[in-house]
Coordinates of C-alpha atoms and ligand atoms in Angstrom, one line a residue:
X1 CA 0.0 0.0 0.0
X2 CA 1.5 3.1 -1.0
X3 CA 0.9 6.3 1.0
X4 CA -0.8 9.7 -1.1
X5 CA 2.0 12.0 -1.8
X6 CA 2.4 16.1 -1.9
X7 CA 0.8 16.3 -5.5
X8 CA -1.8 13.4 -5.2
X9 CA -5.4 14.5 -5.5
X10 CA -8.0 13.2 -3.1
X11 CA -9.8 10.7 -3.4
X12 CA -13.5 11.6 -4.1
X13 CA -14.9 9.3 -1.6
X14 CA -17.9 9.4 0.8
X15 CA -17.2 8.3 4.0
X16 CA -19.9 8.4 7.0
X17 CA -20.2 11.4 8.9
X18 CA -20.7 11.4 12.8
X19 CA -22.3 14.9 12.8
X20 CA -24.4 14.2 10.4
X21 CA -25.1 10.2 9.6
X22 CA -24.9 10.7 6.5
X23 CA -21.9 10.7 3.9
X24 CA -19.8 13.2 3.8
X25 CA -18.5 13.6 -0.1
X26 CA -14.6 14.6 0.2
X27 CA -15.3 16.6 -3.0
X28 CA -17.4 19.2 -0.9
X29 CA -14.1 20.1 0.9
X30 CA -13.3 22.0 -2.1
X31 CA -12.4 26.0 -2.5
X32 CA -11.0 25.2 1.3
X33 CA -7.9 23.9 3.0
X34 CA -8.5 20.7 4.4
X35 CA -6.9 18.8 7.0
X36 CA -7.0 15.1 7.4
X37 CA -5.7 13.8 10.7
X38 CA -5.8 9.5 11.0
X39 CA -4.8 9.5 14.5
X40 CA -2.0 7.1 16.4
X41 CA -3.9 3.8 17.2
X42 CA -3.3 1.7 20.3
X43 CA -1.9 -1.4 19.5
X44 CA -4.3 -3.7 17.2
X45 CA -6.9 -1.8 18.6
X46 CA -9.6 0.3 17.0
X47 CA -9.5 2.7 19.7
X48 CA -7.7 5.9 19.8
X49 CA -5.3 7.2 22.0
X50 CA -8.0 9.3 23.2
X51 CA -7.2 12.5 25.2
X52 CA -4.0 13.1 23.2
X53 CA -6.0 13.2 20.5
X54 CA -8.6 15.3 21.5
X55 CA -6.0 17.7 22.7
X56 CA -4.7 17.8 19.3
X57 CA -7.8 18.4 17.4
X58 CA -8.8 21.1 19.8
X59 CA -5.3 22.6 19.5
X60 CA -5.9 22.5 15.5
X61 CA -9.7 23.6 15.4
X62 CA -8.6 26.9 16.8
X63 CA -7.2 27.8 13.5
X64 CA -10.0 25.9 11.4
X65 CA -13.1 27.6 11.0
X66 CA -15.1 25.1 8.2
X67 CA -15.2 28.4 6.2
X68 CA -11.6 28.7 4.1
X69 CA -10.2 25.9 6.7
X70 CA -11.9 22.0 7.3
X71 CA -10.2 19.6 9.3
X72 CA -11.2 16.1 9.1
X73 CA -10.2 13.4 12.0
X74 CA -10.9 9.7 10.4
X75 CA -11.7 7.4 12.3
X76 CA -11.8 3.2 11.3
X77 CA -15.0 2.5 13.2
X78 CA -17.3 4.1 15.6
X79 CA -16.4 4.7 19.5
X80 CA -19.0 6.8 21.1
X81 CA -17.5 8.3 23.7
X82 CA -14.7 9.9 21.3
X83 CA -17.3 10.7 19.0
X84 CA -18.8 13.1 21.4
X85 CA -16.1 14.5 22.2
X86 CA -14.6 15.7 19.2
X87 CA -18.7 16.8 17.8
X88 CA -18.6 18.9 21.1
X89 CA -15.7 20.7 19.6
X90 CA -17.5 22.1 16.8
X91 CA -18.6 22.7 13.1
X92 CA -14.9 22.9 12.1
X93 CA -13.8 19.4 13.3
X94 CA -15.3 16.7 11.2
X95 CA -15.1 13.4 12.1
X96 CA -15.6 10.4 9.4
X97 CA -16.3 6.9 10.2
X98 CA -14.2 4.6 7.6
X99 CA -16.4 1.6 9.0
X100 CA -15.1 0.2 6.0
X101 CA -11.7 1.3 5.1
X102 CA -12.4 2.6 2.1
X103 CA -11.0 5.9 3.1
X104 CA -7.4 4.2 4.9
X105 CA -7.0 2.7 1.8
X106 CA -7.1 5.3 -0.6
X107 CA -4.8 7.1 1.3
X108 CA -2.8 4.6 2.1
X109 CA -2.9 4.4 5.6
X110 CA -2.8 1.2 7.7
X111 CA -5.4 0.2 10.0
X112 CA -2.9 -1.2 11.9
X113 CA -0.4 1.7 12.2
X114 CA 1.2 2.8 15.7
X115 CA 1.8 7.0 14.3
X116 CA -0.4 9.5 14.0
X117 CA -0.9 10.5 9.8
X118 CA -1.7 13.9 8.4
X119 CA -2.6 15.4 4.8
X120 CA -3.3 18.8 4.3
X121 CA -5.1 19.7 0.6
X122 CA -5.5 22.6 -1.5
X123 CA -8.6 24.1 -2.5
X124 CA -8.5 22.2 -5.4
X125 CA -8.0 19.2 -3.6
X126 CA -4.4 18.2 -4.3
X127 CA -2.5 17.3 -1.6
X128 CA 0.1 19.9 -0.2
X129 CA 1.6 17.9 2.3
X130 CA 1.9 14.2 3.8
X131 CA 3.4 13.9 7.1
X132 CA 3.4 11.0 10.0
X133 CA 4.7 11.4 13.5
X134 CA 5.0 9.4 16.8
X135 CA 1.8 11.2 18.2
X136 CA -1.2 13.5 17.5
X137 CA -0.1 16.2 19.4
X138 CA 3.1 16.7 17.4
X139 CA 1.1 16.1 14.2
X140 CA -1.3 19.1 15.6
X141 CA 1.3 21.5 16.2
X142 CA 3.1 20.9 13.1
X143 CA -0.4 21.8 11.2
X144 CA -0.8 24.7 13.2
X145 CA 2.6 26.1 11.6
X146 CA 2.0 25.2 8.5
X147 CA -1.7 26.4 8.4
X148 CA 0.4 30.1 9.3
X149 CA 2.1 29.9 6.1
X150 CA -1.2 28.8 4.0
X151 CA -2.8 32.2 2.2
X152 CA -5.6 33.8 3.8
X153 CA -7.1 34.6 0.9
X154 CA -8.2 31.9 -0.7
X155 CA -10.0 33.8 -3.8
X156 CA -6.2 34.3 -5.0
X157 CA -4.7 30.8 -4.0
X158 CA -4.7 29.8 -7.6
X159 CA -3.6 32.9 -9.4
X160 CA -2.2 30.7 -12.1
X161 CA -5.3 29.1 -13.0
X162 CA -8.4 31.1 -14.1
X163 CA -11.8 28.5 -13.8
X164 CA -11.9 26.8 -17.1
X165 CA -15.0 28.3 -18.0
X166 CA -16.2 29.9 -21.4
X167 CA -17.9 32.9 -21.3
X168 CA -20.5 33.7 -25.2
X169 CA -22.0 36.5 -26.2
X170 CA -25.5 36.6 -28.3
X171 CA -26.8 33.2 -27.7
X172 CA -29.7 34.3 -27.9
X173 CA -32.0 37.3 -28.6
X174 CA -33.3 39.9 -26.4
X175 CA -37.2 38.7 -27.8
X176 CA -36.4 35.6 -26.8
X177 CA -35.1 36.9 -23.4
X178 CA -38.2 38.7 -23.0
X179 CA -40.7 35.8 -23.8
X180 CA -38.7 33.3 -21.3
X181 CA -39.2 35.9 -18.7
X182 CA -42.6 36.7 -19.5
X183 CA -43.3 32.8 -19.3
X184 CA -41.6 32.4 -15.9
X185 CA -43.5 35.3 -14.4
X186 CA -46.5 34.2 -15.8
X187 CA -46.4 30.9 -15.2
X188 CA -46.2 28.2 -12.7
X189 CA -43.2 28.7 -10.3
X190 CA -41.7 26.7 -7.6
X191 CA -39.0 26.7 -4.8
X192 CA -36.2 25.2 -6.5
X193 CA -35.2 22.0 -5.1
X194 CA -31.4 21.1 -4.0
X195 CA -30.9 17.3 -5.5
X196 CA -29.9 14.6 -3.7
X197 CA -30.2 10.9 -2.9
X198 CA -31.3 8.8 -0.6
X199 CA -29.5 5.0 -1.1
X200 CA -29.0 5.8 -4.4
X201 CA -32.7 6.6 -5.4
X202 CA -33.1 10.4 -6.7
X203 CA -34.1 12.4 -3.8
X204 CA -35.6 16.5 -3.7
X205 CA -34.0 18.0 -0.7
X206 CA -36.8 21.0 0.0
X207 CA -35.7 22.2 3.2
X208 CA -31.9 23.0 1.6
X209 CA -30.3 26.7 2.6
X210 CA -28.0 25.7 0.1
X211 CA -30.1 27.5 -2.5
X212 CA -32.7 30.3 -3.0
X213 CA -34.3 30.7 -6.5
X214 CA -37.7 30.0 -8.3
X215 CA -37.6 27.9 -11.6
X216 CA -40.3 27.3 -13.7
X217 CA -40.4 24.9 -16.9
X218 CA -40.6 26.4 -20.7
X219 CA -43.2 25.9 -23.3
X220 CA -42.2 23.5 -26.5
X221 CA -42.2 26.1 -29.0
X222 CA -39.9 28.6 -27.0
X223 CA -37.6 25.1 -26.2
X224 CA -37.5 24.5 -29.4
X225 CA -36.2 27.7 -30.2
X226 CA -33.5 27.6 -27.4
X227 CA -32.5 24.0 -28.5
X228 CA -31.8 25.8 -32.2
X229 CA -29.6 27.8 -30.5
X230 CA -27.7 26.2 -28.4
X231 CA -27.4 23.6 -31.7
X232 CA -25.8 26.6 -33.9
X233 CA -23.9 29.1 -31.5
X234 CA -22.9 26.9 -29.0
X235 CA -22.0 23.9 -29.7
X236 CA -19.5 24.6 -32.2
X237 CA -17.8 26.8 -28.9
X238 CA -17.8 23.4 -26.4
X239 CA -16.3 21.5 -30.1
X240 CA -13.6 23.8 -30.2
X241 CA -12.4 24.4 -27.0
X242 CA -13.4 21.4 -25.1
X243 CA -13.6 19.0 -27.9
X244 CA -17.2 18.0 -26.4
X245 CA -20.0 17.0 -28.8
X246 CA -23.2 17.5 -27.4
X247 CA -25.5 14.6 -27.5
X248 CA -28.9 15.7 -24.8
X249 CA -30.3 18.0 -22.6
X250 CA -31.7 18.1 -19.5
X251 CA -33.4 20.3 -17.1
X252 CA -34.0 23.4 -19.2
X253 CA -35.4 26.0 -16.6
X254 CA -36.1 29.3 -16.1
X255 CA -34.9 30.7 -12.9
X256 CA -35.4 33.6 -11.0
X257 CA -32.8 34.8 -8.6
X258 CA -34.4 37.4 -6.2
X259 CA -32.8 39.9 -4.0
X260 CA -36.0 40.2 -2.1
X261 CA -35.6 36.5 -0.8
X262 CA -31.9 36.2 -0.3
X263 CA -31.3 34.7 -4.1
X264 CA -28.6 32.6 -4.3
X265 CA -26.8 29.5 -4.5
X266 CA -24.2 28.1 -2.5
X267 CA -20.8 25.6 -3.8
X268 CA -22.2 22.5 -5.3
X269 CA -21.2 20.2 -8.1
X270 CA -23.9 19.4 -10.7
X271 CA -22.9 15.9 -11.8
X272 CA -21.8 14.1 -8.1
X273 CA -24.9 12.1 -8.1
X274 CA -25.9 8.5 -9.3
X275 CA -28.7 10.1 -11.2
X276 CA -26.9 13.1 -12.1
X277 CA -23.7 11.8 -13.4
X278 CA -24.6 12.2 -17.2
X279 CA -24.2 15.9 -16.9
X280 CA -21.3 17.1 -18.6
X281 CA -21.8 21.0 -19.3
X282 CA -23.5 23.1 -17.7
X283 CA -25.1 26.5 -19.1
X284 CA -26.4 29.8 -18.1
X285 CA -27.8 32.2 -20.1
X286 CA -28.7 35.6 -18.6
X287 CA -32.2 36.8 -19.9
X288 CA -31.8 40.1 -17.9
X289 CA -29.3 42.9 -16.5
X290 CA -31.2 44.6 -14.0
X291 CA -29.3 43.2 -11.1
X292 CA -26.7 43.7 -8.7
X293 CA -24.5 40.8 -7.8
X294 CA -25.7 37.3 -8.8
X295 CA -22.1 36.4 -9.7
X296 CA -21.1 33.1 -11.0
X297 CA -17.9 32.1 -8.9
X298 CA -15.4 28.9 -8.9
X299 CA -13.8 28.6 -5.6
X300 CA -11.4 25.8 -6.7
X301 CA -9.5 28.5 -9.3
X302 CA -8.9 32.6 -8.9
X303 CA -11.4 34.1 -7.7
X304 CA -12.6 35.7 -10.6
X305 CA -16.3 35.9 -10.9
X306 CA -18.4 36.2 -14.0
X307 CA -21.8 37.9 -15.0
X308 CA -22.5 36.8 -19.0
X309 CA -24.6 39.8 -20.3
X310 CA -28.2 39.3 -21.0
X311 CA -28.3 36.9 -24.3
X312 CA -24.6 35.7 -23.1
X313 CA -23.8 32.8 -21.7
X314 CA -21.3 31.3 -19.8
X315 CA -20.5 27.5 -20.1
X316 CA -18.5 25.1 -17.5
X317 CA -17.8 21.4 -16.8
X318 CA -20.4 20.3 -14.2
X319 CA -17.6 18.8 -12.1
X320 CA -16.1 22.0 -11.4
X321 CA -17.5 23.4 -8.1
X322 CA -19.2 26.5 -8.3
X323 CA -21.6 29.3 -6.7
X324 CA -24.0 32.3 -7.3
X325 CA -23.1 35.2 -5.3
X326 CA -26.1 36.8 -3.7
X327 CA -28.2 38.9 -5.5
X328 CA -28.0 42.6 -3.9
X329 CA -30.3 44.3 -5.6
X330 CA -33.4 43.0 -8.5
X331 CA -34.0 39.9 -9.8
X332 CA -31.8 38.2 -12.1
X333 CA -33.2 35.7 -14.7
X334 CA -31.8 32.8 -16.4
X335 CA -32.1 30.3 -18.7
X336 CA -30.3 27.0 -17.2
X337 CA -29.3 23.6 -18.3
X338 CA -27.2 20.6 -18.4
X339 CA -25.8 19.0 -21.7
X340 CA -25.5 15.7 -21.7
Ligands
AKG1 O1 -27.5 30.4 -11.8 C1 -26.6 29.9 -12.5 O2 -26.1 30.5 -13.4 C2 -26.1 28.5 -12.2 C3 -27.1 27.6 -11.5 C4 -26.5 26.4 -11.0 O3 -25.4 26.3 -10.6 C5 -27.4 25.2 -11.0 O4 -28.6 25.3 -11.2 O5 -26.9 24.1 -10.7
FE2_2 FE1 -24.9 24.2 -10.6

């Protein structure tokens, strides 16, 4: 078994979480620092070596907030008492249950090991560092050096690399801007849902705060119109950048960011789930530019943010993690979809 190395990426895993009970996808760690602690381990035991870990983690969560910083303690297997413990110690400190192994291994870590192993990852989930030492504590300290030295601003952490994203003018026309509007305030509009899945199965998460828009579907003829489109003046873009030949669509929405209700959505991935792994593009067209903030952000690369003009568009590969930045003032409408 060979250990993950400064330069490795992460595995995109989805280990159980003990805050929550449910998985934890290691891809959501993304646009932050993260720390992964796999503490010392008594003998052949399962159990850790408790208080000097909980020392540790508590010496480390003071410079973790679960905002630009995550740290992660994994654990092979539940112990209770532990478990409380480190919850009690906050939203910062996360603790995964490899029940398992699926994480050890993909790290490389033995189940059986007598140190204490740490990784710390970029935002772009590449490991940065691989460390072990005799004991948590001296694992923890290290960290909190080295998390002195990591960039507060994470918007600039990868000034090399601007999100590969491509940004079209004219998809459309301002009629047809017009129309899709008219349709969406017109017709039938609901909360849209956050997806998820439960066991699998394609689930509607209602009560998300991940996300706060309307949506509402589009007649056939105006679809038609947009699939004409997105046939002639895109396409050929994805073809020649991307090499991507665009086979379907799905979810073709109109959506309605409002400033009134806190409009915005938080860092997701559109393509993480079984039912949503088809997607490979996704693609926003702005119907409107009466609006104030409503930016489309990538917090894996620079932070530049983008805002297409209405009948632009702006195009990106649904694995990429991105956001929309609140919407300050207005509403901003647009036309959203997935190729396939
Ligand atoms: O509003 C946008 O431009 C992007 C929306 C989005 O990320 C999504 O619906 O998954
Ligand atoms: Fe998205």
């Amino acid at each position: 078994m060979s250990t993950l190395q400064k330069g490795d990426p992460l595995p995109w895993l989805a280990p159980l979480c003990a805050h929550t009970g449910a998985p934890f996808r290691i891809e959501a760690a993304g646009g932050r620092f993260s720390f992964f602690c796999f503490p010392r381990l008594q003998g052949q035991t399962t159990t850790a070596d408790d208080s000097t870990l909980i020392n540790a983690v508590r010496t480390l969560s003071a410079q973790t907030d679960g905002v630009t910083h995550l740290l992660f303690v994994v654990l092979p297997g539940g112990n209770d008492t532990l478990n409380a413990e480190l919850r009690a110690l906050g939203d910062a400190v996360r603790i995964l249950l490899d029940d398992d192994l699926a994480l050890h291994h993909a790290f490389g870590v033995s189940e059986k090991r007598s140190d204490s192993l740490w990784f710390v990852a970029n935002p772009r989930l590449k490991l940065l560092y691989a460390q072990s030492f005799p004991d948590d504590m001296v694992g923890a300290r290290t960290m909190v050096e080295l998390a002195r030295y990591l960039p507060p601003d994470l918007a600039h952490y990868n000034r090399q690399t601007p999100p590969p994203a491509l940004l079209m003018e004219s998809v459309i026309e301002p009629s047809l801007c017009q129309e899709l509007i008219e349709t969406h305030l017109l017709g039938d509009r609901y909360a849209s849902p956050a997806q998820t899945e439960i066991g699998g199965q394609a689930a509607h998460d209602h009560d998300n705060t991940r996300k706060s828009r309307t949506d509402s579907e589009i007649p056939e003829r105006l679809r038609n119109l947009v699939i004409k489109r997105l046939a002639a003046r895109v396409a050929p873009e994805l073809k020649r950048a991307y090499q991507f030949d665009m086979h379907g669509i799905e979810r073709l929405v109109v959506a309605c960011y409002d400033a009134a209700t806190g409009g915005r959505f938080d860092p997701h991935r559109d393509n993480t789930l079984t039912h949503t792994r088809d997607r490979k593009f996704a693609i926003s067209i702005n119907l409107n530019d009466e609006y104030e903030g409503g930016y489309i952000g990538f917090p894996e690369y620079t932070g530049t943010l983008y805002r297409p003009p209405a009948t632009g568009a702006i195009a990106f590969s649904c694995s990429l993690m991105h956001v929309v930045t609140p919407i300050t003032k207005g509403r901003r409408f647009a036309l959203l979809l997935f190729l396939t």
